[in-house]
Short mmCIF file of C-alpha atoms and ligand atoms in Angstrom, two decimals:
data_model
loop_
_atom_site.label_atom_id
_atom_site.label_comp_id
_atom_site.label_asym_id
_atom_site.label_seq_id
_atom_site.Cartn_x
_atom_site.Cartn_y
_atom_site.Cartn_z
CA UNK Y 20 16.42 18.60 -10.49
CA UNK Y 21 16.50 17.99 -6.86
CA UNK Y 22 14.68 21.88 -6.15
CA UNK Y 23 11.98 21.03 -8.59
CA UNK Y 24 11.62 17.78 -6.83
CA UNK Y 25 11.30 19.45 -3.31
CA UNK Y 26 8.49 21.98 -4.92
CA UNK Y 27 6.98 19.48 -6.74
CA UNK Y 28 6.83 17.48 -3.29
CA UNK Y 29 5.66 20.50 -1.57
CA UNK Y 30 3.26 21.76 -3.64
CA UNK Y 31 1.23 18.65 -3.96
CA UNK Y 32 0.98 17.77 0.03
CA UNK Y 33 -0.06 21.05 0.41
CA UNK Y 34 -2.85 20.54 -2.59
CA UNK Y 35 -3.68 17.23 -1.11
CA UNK Y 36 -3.65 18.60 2.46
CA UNK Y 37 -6.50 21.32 1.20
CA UNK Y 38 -8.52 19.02 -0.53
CA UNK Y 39 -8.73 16.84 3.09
CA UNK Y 40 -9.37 19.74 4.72
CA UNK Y 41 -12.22 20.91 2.49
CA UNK Y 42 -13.80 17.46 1.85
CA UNK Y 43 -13.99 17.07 5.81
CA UNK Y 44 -15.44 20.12 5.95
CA UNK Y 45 -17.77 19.78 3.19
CA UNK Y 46 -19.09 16.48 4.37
CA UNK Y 47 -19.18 18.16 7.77
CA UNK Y 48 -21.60 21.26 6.50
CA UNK Y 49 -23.75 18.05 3.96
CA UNK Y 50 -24.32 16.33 7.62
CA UNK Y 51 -25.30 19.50 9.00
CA UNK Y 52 -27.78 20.44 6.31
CA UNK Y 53 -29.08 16.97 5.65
CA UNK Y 54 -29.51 17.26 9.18
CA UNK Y 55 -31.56 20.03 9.46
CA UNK Y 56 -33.39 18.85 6.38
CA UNK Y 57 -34.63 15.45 8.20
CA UNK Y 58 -35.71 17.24 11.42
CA UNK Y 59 -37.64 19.70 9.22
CA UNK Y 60 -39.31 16.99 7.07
CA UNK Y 61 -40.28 15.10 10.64
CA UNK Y 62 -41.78 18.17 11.73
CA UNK Y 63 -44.01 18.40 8.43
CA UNK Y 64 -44.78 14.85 8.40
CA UNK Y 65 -45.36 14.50 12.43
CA UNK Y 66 -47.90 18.25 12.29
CA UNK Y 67 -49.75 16.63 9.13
CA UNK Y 68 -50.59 13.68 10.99
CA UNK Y 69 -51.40 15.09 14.10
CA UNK Y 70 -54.08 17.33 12.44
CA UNK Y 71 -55.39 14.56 10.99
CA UNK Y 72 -55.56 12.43 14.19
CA UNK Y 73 -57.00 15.63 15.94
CA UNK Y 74 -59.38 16.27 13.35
CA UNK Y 75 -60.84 12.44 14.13
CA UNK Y 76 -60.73 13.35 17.65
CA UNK Y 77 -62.90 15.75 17.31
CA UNK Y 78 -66.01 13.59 15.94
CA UNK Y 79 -67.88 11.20 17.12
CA UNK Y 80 -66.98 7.90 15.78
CA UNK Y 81 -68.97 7.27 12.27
CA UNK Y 82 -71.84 4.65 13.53
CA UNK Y 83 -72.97 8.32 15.40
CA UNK Y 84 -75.09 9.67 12.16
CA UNK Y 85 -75.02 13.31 11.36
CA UNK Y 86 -78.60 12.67 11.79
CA UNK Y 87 -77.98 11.51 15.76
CA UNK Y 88 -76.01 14.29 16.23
CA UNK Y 89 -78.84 17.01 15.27
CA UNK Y 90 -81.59 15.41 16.90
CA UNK Y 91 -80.26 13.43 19.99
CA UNK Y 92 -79.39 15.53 22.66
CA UNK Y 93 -76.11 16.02 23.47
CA UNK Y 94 -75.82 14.31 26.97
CA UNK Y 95 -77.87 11.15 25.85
CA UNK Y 96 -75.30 11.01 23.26
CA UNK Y 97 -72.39 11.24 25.65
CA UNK Y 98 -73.76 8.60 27.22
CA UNK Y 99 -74.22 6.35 24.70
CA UNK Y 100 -70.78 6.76 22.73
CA UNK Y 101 -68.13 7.90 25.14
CA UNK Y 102 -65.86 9.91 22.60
CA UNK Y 103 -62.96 7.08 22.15
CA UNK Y 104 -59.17 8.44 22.11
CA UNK Y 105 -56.80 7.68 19.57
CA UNK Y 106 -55.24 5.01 21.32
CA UNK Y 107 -58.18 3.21 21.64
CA UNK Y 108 -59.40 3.91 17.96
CA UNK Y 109 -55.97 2.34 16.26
CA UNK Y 110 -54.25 -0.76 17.39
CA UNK Y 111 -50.48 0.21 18.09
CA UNK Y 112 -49.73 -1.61 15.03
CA UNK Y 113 -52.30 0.30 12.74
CA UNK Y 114 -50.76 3.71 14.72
CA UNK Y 115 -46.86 2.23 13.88
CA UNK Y 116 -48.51 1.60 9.86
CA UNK Y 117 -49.82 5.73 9.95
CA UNK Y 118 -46.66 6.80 10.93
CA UNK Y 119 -44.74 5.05 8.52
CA UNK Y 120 -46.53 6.44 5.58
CA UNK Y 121 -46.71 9.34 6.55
CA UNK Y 122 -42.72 9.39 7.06
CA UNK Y 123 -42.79 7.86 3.75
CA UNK Y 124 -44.33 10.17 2.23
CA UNK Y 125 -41.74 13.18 3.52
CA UNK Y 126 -38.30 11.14 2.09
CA UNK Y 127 -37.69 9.47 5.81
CA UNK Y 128 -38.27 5.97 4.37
CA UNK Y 129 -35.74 4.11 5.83
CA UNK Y 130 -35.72 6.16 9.13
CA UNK Y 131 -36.01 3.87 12.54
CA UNK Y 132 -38.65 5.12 14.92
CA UNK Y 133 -40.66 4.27 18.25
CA UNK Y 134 -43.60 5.96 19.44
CA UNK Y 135 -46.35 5.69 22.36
CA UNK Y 136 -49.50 7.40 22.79
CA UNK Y 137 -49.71 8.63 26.47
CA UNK Y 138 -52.77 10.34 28.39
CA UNK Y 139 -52.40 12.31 31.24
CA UNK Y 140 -53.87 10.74 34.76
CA UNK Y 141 -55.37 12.36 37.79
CA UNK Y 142 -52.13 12.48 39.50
CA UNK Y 143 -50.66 14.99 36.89
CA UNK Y 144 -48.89 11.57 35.19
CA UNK Y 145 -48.74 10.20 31.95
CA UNK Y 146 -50.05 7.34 31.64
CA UNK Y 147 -49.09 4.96 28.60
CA UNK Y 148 -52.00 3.90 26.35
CA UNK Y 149 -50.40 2.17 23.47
CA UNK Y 150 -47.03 2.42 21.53
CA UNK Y 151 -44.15 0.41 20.25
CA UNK Y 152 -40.87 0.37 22.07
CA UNK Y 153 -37.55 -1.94 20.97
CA UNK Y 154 -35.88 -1.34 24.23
CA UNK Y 155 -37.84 -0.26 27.43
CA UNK Y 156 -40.14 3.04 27.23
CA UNK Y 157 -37.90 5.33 29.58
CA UNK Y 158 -34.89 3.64 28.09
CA UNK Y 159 -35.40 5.08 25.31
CA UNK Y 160 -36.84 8.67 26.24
CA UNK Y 161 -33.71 9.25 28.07
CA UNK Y 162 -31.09 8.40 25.12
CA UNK Y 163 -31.00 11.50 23.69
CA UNK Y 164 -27.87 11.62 22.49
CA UNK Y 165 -28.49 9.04 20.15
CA UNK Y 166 -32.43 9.54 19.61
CA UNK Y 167 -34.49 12.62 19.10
CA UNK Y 168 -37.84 12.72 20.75
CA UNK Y 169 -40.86 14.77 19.71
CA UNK Y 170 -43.68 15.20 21.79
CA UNK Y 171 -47.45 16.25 19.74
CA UNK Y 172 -50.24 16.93 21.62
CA UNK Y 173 -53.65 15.12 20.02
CA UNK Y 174 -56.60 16.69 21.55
CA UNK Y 175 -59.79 17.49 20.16
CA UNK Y 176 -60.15 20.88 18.34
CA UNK Y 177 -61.70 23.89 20.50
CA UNK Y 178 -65.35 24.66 19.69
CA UNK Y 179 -65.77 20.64 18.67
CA UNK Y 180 -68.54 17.70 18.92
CA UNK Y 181 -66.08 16.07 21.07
CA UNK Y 182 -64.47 18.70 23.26
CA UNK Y 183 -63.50 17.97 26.94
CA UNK Y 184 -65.11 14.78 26.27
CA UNK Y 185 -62.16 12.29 25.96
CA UNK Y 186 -58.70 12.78 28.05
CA UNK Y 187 -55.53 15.23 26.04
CA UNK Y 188 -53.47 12.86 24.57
CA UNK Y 189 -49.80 13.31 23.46
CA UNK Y 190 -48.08 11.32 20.64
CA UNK Y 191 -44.34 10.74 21.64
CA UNK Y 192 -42.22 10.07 18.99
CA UNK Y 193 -38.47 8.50 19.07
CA UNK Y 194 -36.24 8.44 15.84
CA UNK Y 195 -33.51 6.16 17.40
CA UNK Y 196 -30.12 6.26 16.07
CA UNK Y 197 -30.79 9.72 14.47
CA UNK Y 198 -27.17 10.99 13.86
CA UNK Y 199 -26.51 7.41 12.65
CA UNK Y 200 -29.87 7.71 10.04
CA UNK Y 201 -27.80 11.31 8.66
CA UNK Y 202 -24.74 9.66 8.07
CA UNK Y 203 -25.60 6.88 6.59
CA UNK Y 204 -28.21 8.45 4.12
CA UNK Y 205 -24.94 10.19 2.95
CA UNK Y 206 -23.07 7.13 3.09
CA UNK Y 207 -22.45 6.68 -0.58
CA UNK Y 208 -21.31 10.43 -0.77
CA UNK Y 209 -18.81 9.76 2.76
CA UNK Y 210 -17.55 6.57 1.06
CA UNK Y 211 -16.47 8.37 -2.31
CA UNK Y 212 -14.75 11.03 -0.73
CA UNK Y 213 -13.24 9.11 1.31
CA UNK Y 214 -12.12 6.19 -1.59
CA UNK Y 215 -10.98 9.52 -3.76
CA UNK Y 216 -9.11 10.84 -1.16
CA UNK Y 217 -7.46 7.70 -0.90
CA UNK Y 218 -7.01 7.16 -4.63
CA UNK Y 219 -5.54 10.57 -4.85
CA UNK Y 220 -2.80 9.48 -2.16
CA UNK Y 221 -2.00 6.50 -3.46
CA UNK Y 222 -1.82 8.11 -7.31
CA UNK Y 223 1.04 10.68 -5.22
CA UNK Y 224 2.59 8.32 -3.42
CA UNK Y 225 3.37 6.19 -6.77
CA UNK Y 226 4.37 9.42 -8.68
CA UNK Y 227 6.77 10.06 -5.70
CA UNK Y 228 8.11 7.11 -6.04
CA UNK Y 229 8.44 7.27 -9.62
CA UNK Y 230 9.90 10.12 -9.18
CA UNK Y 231 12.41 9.06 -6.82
CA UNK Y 232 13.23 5.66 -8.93
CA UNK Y 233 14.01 8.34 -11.84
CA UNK Y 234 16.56 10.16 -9.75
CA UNK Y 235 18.30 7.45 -8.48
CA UNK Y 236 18.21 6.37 -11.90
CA UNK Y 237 20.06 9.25 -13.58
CA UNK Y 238 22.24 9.04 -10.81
CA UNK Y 239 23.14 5.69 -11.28
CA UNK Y 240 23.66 6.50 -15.23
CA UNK Y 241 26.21 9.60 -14.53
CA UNK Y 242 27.92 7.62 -11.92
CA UNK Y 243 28.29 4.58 -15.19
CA UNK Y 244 29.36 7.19 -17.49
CA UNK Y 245 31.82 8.52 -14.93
CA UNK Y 246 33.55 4.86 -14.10
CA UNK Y 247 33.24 4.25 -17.95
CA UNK Y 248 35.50 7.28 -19.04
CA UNK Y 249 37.69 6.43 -16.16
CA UNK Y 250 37.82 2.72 -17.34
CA UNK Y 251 38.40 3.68 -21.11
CA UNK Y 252 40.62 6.45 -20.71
CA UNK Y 253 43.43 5.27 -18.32
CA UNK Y 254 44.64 2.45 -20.27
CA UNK Y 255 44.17 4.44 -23.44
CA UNK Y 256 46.51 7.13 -21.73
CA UNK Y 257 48.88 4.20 -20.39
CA UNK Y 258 48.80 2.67 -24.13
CA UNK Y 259 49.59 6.25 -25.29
CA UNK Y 260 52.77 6.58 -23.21
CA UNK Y 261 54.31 3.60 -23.81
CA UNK Y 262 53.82 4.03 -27.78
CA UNK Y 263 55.38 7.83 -27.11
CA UNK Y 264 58.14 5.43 -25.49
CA UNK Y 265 58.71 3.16 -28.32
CA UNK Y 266 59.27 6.27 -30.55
CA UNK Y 267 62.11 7.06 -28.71
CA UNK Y 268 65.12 5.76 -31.01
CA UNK Y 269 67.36 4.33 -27.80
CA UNK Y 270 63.88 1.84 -27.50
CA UNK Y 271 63.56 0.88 -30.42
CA UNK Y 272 67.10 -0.25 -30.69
CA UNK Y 273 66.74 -2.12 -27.06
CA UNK Y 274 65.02 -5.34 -27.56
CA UNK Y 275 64.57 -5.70 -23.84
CA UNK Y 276 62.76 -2.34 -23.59
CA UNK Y 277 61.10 -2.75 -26.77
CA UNK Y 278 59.13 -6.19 -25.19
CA UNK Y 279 58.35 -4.96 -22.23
CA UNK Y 280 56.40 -1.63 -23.73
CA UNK Y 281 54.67 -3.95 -26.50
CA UNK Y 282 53.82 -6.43 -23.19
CA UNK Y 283 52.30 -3.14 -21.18
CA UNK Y 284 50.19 -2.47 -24.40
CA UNK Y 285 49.03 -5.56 -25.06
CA UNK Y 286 47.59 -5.98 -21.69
CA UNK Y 287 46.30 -3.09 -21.50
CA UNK Y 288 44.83 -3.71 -25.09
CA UNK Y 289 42.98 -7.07 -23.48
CA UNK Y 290 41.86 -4.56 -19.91
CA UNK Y 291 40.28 -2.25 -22.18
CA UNK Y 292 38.83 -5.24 -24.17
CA UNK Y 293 37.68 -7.38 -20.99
CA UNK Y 294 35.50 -3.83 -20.28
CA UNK Y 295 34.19 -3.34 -23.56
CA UNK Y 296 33.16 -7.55 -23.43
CA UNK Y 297 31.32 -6.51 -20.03
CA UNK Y 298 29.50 -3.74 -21.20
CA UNK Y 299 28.38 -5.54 -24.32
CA UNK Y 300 27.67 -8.84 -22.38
CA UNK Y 301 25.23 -5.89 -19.96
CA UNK Y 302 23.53 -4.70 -23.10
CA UNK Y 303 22.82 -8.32 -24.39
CA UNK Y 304 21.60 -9.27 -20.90
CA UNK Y 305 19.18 -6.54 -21.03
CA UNK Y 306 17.72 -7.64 -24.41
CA UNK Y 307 17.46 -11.38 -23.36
CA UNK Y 308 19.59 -12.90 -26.16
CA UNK Y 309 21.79 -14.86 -24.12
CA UNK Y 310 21.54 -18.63 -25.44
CA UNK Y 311 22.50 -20.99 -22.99
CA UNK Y 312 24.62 -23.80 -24.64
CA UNK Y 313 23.79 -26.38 -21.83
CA UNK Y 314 26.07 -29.31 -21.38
CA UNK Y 315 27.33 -30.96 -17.80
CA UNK Y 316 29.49 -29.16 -15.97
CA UNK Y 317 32.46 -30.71 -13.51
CA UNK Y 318 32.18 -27.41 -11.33
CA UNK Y 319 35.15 -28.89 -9.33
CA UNK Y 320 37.23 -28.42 -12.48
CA UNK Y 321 36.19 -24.93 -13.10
CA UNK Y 322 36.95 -23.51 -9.70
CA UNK Y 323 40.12 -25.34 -9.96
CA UNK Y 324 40.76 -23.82 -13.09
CA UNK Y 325 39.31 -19.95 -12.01
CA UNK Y 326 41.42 -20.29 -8.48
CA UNK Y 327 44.78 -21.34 -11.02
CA UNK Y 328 44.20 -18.42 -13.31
CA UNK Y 329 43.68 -15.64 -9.75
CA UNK Y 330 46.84 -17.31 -8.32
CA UNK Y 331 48.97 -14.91 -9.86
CA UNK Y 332 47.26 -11.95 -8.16
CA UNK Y 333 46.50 -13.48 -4.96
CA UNK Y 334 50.24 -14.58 -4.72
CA UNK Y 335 51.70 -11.13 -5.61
CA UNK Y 336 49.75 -9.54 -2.47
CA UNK Y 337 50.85 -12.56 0.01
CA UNK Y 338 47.49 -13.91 -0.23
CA UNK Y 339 45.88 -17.73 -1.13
CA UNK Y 340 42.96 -19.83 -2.03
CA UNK Y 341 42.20 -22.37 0.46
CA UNK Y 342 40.23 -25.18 -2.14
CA UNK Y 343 37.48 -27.48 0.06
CA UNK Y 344 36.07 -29.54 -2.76
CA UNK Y 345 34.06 -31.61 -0.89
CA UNK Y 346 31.15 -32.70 -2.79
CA UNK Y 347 30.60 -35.73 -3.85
CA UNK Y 348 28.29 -35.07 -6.44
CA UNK Y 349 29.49 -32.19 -8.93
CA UNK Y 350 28.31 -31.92 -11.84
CA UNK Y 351 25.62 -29.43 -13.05
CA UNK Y 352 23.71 -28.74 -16.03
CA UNK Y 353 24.92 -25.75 -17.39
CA UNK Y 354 26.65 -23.51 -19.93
CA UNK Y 355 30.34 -23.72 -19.55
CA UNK Y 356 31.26 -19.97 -20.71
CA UNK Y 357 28.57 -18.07 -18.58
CA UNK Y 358 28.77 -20.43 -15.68
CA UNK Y 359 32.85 -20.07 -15.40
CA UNK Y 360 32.21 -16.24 -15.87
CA UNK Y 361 29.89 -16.19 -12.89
CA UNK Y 362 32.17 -17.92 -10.55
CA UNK Y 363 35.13 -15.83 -11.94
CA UNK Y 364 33.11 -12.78 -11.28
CA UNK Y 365 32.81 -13.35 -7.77
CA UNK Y 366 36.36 -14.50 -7.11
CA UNK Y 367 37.37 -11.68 -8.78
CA UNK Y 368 35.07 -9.56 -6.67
CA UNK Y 369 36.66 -11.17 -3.58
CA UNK Y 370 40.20 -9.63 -4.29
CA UNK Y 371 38.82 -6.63 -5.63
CA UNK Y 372 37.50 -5.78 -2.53
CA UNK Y 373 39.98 -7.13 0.54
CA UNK Y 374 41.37 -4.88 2.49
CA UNK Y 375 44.39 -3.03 1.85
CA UNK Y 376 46.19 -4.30 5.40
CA UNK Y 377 45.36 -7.97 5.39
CA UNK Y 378 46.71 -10.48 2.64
CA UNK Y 379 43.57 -11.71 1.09
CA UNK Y 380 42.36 -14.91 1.60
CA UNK Y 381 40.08 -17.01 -0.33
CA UNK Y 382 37.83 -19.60 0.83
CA UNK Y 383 35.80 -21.53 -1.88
CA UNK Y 384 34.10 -24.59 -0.78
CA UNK Y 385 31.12 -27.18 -2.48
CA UNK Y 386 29.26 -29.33 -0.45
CA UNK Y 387 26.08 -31.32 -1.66
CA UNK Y 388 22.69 -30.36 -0.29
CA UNK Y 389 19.94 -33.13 -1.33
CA UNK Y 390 20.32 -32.94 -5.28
CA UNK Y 391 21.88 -30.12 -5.24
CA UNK Y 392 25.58 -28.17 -5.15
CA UNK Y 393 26.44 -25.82 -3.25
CA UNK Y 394 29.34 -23.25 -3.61
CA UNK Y 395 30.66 -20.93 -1.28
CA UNK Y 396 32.89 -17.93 -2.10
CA UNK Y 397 33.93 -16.89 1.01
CA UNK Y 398 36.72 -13.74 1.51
CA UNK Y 399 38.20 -11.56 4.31
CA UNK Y 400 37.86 -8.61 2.60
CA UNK Y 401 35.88 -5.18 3.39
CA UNK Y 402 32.68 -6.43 3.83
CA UNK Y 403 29.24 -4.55 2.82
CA UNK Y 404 26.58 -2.89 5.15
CA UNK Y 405 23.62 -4.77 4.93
CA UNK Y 406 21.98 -1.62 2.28
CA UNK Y 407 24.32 -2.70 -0.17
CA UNK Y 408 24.08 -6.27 0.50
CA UNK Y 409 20.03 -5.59 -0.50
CA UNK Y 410 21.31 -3.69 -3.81
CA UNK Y 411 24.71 -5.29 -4.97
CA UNK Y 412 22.51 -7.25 -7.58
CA UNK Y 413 20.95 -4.13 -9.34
CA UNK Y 414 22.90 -3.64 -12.22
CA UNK Y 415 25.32 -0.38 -11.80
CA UNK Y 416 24.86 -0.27 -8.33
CA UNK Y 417 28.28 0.57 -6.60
CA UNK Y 418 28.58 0.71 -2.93
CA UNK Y 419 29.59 4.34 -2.23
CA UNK Y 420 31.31 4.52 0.57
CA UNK Y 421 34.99 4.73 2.01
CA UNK Y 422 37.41 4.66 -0.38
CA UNK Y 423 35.85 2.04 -3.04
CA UNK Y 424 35.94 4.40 -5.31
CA UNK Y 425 39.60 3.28 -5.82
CA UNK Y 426 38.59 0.28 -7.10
CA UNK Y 427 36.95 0.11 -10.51
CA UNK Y 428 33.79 -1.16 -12.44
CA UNK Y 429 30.81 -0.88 -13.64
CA UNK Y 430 28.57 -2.14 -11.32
CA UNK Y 431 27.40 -4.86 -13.85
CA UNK Y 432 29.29 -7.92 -12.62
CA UNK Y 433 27.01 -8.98 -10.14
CA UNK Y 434 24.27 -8.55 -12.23
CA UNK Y 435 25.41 -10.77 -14.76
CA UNK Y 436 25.67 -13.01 -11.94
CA UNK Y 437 22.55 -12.99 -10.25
CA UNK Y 438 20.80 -13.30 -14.23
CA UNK Y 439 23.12 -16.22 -14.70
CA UNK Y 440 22.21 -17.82 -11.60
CA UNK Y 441 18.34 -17.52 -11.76
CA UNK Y 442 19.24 -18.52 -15.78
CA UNK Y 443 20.58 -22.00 -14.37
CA UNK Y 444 17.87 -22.26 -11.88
CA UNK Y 445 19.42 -21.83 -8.73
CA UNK Y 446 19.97 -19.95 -5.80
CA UNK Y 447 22.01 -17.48 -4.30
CA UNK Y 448 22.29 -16.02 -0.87
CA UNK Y 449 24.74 -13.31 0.07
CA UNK Y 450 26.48 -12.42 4.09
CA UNK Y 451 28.67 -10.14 5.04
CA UNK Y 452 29.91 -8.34 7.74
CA UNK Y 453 31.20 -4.80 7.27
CA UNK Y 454 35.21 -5.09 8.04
CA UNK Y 455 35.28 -8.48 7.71
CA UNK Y 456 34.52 -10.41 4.85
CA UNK Y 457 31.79 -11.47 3.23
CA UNK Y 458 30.27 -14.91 1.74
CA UNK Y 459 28.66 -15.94 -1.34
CA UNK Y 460 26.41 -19.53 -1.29
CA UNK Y 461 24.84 -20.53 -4.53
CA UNK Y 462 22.96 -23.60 -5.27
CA UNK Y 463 22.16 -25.55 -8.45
CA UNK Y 464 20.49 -28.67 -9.30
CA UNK Y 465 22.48 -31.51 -9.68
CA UNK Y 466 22.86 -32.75 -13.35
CA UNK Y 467 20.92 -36.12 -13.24
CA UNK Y 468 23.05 -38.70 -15.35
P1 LIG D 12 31.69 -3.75 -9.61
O1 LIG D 12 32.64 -4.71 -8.94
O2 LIG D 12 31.99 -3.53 -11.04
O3 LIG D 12 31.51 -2.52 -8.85
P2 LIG D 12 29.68 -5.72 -9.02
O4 LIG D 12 28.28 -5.87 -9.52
O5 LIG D 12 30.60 -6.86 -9.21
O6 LIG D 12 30.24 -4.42 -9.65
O7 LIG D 12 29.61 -5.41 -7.48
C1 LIG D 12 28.70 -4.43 -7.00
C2 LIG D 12 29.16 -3.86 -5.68
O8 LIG D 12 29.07 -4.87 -4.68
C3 LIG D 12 30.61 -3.46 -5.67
O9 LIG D 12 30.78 -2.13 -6.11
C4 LIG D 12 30.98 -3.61 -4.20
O10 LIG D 12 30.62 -2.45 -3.52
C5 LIG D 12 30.10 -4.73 -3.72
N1 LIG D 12 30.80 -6.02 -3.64
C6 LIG D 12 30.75 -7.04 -4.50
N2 LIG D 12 31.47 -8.10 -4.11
C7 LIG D 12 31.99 -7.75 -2.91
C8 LIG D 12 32.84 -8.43 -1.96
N3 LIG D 12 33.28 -9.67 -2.14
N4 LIG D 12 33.18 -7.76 -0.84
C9 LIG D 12 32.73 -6.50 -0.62
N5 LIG D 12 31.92 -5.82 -1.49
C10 LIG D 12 31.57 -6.42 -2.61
#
């Protein structure tokens, strides 16, 4: 059970490990491709329009007739209509408009772009004609980590009407944020990955714990049917003897003898009983078919009663119940079998677990709180690390440790104490100090008369 549970472990970080390991790398490669996709697609769109924008260039503007053009000479003409430049034929918004289309058109709709139109000067310059720029026009020429910049040349085609008559211009174009534009037009694909990738841990990290749950679980069950044999079969043995005893024809003449192996029976007749009651009471706690026959309770009367009936033990191991009945108010609303059985349980607890050299002592106190009762069960006895303290309420849960094992049950009794608390509405609250003692509060509402 517990290999199968390592490989199962094992093998499915290793699986889940791989699968990060090739999605990251897979989104990696999409980035890159989608990448190299976009830059191509600018390239197409950017040369298309550039062509066309050259193309204009390289005519006169339309109000010069094909007519003109044949029969005017050529340097009246130059005269007249100095060949404009792009910048000066489209407005920078009409320029920002072409560009947008045309990126449109190649699948970059929702790219982010700035662009100028820049001549060169007589000092060897560029000069800036038109354009659109968010942040300054350097600024943004120089952030090329984040932007990618393309430079086209417009001039007007060789062997043209308009050739060498207007200056070389050169298109610059910025696509800010470009690495941001890639991931995010993968952004649906990124986020799925990443939300299966997350799914997928969470889905192993719940079987794990199922798993885990499970374990403990059959642990917890061999460890019951261990204390339960145990439980069953020592008085059976002890009743056993003492009826091998009784055989014996010098006891069954001795009344004396005779008596005190029908007492041992007996008792051990009402042990084996008591455990059978708690294992049955477990069962019906688990179905939910304990009725509660409410009436009001004088809780001073029951612990008096539960600390009379433990006297016996506490006195034969030089121990005592010191009694602080001190609230005013104390009566609850409550059933009176269930509600002595809790208290007994954890009185009973209290000298189950003392310590073998100190005589155990008892301290159960009430007190009222607002509207409410409060009883402490407070011992000197072996105390619980603060793990058990958190579990001591699960049902079957035994601490294991030191030599506990000596004493015996189920594991139910607290249980059937916490269910019979939270059945009466109230509260209970557990300390305890390894080697020392420990202290059980509870709290009920006060009957109201
Ligand atoms: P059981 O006594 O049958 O083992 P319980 O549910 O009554 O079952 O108690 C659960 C566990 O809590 C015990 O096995 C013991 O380890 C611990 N425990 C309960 N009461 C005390 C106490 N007063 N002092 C120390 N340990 C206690």
């Amino acid at each position: 059970m517990k290999k199968l549970f390592t490989i199962i472990t094992i093998l499915i970080t290793l699986s889940l490990i791989g699968i990060i390991i090739l999605q990251v790398s897979w989104i990696n490669n999409t980035l890159l491709i989608k990448e190299e996709q976009t830059r191509e697609n600018l390239e197409i769109s950017m040369y298309d329009l550039t062509s066309e924008l050259q193309e204009e260039k390289s005519k006169f503007p339309s109000i010069v007739s094909p007519k003109m053009i044949s029969e005017w000479p050529k340097d009246q003409l130059l005269n007249l209509f100095k060949a404009p430049t792009i910048a000066q034929r489209y407005t920078a918004f009409k320029m920002y408009e072409k560009l947008r289309k045309s990126f449109d058109r190649h699948g970059l709709r929702n790219t982010k772009f700035e662009f100028a139109i820049v001549s060169e000067n007589n000092n060897f310059g560029y000069e800036l004609q038109s354009g659109r720029f968010e942040a300054s026009y350097e600024k943004s020429l120089e952030d090329t980590v984040n932007n990618l910049v393309y430079y086209w040349p417009i001039n007007a085609l060789e062997g043209s009407e308009t050739e060498s008559l207007s200056p070389n211009e050169t298109l610059i174009v910025v696509i800010s944020d470009f690495k941001e534009f890639i991931f995010r037009s993968l952004g649906w694909m990124i986020a799925g990955a990443i939300l299966f990738t997350i799914i997928i841990l969470a889905a192993f990290y719940i079987t794990l714990r199922a798993l885990l749950r499970q374990k403990k679980l059959s642990e917890i069950k061999s460890d019951f049917i261990n204390n339960m044999t145990h439980e069953l079969k020592t008085p059976l043995a002890t009743i056993s003897l003492a009826v091998d005893a009784i055989k014996n024809p010098k006891v069954i003449n001795d009344p004396v003898k005779l008596d005190y192996f029908s007492t041992i029976i007996k008792d051990e007749n009402k042990r084996m009983n008591k455990q059978v009651e708690t294992i049955l009471q477990a069962a019906l706690l688990d179905r939910q078919e304990v009725q509660l026959r409410l009436k009001t309770l004088d809780v001073h009367h029951i612990l008096s009663g539960i600390s009379e009936n433990f006297k016996l033990q506490l006195n034969e191991r030089s121990g005592y119940a010191k009694m602080e009945l001190n609230a005013q108010n104390d009566q609850v609303q409550g059933d009176e079998v269930h509600f002595t059985n809790m208290l007994s349980n954890l009185v009973d607890n209290a000298i189950k677990y003392s310590r073998e050299d100190v005589p155990p002592i008892l301290h159960i106190s009430t007190q009222n709180s607002g509207n409410s009762l409060r009883i402490r069960v407070e011992d000197n006895g072996i105390g619980m690390s603060r793990e058990t303290v958190s579990r001591i309420f699960e049902k079957f849960y035994r601490a294991h440790t030191g030599n506990i094992h000596n004493v015996k049950g189920f594991g139910l009794g607290l249980s059937y104490v916490k269910t019979m608390v939270d059945a009466h509405h109230g509260k209970i609250k557990v300390e305890s100090t390894p080697g020392k003692g420990s202290v059980f509060v509870l709290e009920f509402p006060n009957a109201i008369d």
